[in-house]
GROMACS .gro file of C-alpha atoms in nm:
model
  253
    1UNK     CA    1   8.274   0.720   5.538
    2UNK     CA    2   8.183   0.570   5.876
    3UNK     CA    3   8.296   0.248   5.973
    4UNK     CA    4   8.189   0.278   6.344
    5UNK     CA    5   7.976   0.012   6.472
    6UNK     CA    6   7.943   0.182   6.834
    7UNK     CA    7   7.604   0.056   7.014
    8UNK     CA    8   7.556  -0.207   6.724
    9UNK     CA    9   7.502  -0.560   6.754
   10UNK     CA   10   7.615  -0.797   6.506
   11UNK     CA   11   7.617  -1.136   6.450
   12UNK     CA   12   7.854  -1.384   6.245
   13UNK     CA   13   7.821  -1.782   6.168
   14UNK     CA   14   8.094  -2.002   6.061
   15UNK     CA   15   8.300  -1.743   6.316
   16UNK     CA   16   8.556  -2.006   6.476
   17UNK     CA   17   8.805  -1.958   6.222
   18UNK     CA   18   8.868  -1.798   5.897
   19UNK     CA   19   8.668  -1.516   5.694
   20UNK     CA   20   8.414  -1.571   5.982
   21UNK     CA   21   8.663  -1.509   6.282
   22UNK     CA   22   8.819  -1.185   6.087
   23UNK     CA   23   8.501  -1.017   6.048
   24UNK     CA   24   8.380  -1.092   6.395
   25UNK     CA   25   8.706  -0.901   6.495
   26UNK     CA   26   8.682  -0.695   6.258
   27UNK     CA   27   8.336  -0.570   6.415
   28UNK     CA   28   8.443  -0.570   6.772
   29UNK     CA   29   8.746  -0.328   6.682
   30UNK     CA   30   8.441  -0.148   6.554
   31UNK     CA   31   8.286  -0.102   6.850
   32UNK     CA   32   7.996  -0.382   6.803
   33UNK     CA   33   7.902  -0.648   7.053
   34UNK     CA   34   7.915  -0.928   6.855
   35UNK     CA   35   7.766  -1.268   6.859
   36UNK     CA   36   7.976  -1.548   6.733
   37UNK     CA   37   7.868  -1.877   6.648
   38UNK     CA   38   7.984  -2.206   6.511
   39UNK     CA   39   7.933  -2.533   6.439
   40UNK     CA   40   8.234  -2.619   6.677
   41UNK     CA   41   8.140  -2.477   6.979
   42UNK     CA   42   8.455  -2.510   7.224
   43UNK     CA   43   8.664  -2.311   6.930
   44UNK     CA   44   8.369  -2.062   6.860
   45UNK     CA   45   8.377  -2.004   7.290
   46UNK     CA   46   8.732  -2.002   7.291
   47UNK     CA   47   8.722  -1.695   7.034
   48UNK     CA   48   8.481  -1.538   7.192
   49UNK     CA   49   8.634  -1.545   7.518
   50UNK     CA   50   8.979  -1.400   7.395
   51UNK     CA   51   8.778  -1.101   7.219
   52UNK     CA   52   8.622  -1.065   7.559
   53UNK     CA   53   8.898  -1.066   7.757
   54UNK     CA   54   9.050  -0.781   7.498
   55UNK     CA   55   8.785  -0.584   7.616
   56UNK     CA   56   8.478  -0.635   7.379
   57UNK     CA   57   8.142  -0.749   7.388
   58UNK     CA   58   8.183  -1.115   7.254
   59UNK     CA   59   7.921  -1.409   7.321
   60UNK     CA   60   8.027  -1.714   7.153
   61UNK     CA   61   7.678  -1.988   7.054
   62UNK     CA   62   7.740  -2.362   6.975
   63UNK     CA   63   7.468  -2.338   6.579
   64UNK     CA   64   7.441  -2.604   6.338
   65UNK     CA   65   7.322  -2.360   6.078
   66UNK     CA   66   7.130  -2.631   5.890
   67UNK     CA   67   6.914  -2.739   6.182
   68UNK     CA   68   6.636  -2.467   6.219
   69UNK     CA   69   6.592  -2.455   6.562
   70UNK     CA   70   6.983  -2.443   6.664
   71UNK     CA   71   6.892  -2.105   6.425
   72UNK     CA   72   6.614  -2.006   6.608
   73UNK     CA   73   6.781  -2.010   6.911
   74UNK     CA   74   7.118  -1.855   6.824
   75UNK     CA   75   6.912  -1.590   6.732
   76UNK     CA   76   6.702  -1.556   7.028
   77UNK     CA   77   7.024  -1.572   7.236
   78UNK     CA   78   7.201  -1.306   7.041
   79UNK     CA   79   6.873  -1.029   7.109
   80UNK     CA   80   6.823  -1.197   7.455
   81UNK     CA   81   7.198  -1.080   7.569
   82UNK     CA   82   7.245  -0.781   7.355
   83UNK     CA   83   6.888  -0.661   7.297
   84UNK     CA   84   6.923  -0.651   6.900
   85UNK     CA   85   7.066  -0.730   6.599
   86UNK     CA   86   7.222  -0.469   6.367
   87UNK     CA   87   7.449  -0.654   6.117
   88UNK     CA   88   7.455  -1.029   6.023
   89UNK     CA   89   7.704  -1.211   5.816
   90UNK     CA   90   7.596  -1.524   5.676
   91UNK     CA   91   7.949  -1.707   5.668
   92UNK     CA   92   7.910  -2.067   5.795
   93UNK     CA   93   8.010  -2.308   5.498
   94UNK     CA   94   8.153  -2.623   5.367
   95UNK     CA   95   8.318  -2.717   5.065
   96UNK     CA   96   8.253  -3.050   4.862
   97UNK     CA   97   8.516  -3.306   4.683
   98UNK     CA   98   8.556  -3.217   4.342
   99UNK     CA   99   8.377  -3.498   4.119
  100UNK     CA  100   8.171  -3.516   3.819
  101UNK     CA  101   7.849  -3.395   3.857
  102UNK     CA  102   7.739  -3.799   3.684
  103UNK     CA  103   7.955  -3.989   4.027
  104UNK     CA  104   7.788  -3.769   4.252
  105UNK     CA  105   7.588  -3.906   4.550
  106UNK     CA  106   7.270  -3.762   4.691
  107UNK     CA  107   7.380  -3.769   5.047
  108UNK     CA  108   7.680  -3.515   4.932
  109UNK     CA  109   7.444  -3.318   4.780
  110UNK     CA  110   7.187  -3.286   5.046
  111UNK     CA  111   7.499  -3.274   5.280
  112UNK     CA  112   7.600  -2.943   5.099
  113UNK     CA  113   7.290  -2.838   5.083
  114UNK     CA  114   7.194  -2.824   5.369
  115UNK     CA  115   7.459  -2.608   5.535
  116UNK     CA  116   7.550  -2.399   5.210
  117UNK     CA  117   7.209  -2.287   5.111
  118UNK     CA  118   6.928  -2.401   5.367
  119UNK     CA  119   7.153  -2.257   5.615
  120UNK     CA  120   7.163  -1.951   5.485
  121UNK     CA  121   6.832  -1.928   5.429
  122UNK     CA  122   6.751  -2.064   5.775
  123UNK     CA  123   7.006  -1.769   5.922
  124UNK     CA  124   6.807  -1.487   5.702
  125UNK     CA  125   6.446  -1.620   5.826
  126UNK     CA  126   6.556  -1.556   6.188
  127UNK     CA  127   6.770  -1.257   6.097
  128UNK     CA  128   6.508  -1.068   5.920
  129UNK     CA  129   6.232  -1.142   6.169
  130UNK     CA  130   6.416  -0.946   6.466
  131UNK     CA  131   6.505  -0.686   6.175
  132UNK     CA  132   6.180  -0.630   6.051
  133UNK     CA  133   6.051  -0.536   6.394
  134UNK     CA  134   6.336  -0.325   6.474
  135UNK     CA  135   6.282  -0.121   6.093
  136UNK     CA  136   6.634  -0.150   6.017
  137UNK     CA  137   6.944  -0.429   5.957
  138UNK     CA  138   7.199  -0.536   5.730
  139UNK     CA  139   7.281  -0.885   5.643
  140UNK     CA  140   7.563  -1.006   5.390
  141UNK     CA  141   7.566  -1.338   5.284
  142UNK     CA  142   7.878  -1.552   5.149
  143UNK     CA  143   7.868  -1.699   4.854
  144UNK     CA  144   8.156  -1.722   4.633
  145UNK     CA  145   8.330  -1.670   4.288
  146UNK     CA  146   8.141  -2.010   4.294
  147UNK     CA  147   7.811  -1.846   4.257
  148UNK     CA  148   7.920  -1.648   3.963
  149UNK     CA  149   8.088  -1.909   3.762
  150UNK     CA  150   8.154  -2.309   3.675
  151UNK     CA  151   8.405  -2.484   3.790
  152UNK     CA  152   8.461  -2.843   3.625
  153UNK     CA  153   8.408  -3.086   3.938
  154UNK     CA  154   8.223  -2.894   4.156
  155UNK     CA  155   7.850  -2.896   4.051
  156UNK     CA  156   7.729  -2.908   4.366
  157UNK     CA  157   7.915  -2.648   4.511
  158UNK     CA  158   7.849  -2.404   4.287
  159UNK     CA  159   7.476  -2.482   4.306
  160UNK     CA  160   7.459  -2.406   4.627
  161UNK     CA  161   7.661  -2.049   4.581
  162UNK     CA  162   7.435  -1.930   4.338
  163UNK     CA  163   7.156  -2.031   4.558
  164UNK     CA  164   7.300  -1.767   4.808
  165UNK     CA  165   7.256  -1.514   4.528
  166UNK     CA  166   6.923  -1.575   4.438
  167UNK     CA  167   6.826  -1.527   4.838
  168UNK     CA  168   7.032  -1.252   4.798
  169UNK     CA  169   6.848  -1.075   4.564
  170UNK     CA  170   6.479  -1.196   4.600
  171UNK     CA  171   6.508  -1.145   4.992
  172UNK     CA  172   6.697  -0.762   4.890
  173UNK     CA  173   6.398  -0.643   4.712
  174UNK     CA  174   6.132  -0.740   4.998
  175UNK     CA  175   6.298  -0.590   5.227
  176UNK     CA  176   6.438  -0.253   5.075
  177UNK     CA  177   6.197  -0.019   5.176
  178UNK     CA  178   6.188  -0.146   5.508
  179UNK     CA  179   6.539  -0.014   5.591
  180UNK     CA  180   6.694  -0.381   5.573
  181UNK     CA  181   6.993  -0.375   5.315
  182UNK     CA  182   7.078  -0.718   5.185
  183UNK     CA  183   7.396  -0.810   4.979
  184UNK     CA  184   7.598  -1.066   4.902
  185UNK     CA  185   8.043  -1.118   4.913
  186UNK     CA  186   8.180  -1.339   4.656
  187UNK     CA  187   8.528  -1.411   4.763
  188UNK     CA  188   8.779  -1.569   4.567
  189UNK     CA  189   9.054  -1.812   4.678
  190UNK     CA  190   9.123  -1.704   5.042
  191UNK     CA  191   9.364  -1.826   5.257
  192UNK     CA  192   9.140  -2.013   5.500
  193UNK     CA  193   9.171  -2.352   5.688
  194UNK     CA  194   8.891  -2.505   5.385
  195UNK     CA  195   9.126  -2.352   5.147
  196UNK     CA  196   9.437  -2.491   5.291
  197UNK     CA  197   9.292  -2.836   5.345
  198UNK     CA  198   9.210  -2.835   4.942
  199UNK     CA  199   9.569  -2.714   4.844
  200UNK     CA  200   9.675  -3.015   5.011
  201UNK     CA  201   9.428  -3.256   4.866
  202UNK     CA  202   9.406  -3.080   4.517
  203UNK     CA  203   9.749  -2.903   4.445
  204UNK     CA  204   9.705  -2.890   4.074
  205UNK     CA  205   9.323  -2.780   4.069
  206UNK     CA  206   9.423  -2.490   4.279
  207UNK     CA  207   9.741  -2.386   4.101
  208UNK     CA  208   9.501  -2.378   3.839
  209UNK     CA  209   9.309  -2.144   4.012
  210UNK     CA  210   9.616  -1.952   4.128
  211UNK     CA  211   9.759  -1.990   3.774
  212UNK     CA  212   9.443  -1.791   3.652
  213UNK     CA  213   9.433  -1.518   3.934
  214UNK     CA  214   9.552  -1.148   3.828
  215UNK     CA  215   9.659  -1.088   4.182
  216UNK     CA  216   9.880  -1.377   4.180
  217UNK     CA  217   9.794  -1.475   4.588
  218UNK     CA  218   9.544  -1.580   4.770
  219UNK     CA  219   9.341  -1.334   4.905
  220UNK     CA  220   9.337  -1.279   5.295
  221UNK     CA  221   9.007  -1.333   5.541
  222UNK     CA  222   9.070  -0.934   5.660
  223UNK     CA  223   9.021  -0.850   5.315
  224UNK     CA  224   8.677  -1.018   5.298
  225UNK     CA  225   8.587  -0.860   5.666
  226UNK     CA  226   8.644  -0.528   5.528
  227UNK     CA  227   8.387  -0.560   5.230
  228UNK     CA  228   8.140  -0.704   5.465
  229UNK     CA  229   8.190  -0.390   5.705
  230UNK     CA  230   8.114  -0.167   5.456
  231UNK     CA  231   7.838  -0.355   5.303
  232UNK     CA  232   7.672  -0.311   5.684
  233UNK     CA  233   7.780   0.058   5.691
  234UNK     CA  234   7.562   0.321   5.577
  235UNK     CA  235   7.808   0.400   5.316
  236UNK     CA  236   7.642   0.098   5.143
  237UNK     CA  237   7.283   0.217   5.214
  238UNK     CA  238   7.219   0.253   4.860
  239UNK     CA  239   7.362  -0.103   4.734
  240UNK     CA  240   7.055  -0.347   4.736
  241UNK     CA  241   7.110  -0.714   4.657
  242UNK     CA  242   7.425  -0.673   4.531
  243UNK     CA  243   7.702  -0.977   4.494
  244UNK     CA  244   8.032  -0.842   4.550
  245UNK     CA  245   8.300  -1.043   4.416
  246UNK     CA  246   8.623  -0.999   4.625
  247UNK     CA  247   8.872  -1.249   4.396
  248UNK     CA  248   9.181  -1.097   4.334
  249UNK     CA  249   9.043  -1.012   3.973
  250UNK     CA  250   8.925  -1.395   3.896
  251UNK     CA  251   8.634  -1.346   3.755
  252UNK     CA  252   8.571  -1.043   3.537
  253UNK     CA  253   8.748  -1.209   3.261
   0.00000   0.00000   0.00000
């Protein structure tokens, strides 16, 4: 199988840190020029900058992912500096406080929204408008074991995750025969700075979640890079609007 990303471009959101920053790596060690952007832009440049110094192709773009034109033109800088995009992963996320769904406020939810699921589907509008010209592409988007099941608490969350999947799979089928392969990764508990910061606020929700996990650790952001590698490779040519759960064994029980 061929991992190589040589004379590829990809891009990666939510890439300052975390699943985002290991898979950006993880396709400049490829070979890939890569475009990384964040929310945060002097940690997203930083990144860049340090994969560019190592001797890769590394641009690093200031995107709120749930403002459309920040979308439009992170995507319009990506194909402007490396002529075209190859690979996407739709990383950029946020988590929410756990509450019941009744003490919920609409703010949180359009807050949530709006960079869990309009974001994505914002990042995909862009994404598949360069791909469609070119005739070929790959995008993965991250969702979560929270689009696959309920959690108690987290409503809002989890609406948003399987809102990726439904993208997923609607946008997969439109675009399968135009040699753009669409997926989704559905990672478990990962040991990430939004995971960290809710061990600390939560410590018995997640050893809960730990509690219940057949791996018995948290899962590591390589681990979700190399899924999203493949699912970009043409080893995965053939997988169409698929959501890959990488948990650790959570959720087939």
């Amino acid at each position: 199988m061929n991992l190589s990303f040589q004379n590829k471009v990809a891009l990666v959101t939510g890439a300052a840190s975390g699943m985002g920053l290991a898979t950006a790596k993880a396709f400049a060690e490829a070979g890939a020029a890569v475009a990384l952007a964040d929310v945060n832009e002097n940690a997203v440049r930083s990144e860049a900058e340090k994969l560019a110094t190592a001797g890769h192709r590394a641009i690093g773009i200031r995107c709120n992912v749930a403002d459309e034109a920040d979308v439009a033109a992170m995507i319009a800088q990506t194909v402007s500096t490396f002529g075209r995009l190859d690979a996407a992963f739709n990383n950029a996320g946020i988590q929410s406080p756990a509450v019941e769904t009744a003490d919920a406020s609409g703010e949180e939810f359009e807050r949530v929204n709006g960079i869990n699921l309009r974001g994505v589907w914002n990042c995909m509008k862009y994404e598949l408008r360069q791909m469609r010209e070119q005739g070929s592409g790959a995008i993965v988007n991250n969702s979560s074991i929270g689009g696959l099941i309920g959690i108690p608490g987290r409503a809002i969350y989890h609406a948003t995750k399987f809102g990726v999947i439904g993208l997923t799979k609607s946008a997969a089928l439109e675009y399968a025969s135009r040699g753009i392969c669409i997926n989704a990764v559905c990672p478990g508990t990962i040991n990430t700075p939004m995971v960290a910061d809710m061990l600390a606020k939560e410590p018995d929700t997640m050893k809960d979640i730990l509690k219940d996990q057949p791996i018995r650790r948290l899962g590591r952001p390589e681990e979700i890079a190399s899924a999203v590698l493949w699912l970009c490779s043409p080893g995965a040519s053939f997988v169409i609007g698929h959501a890959l759960a990488v948990d650790g064994g959570y959720t087939p029980r």
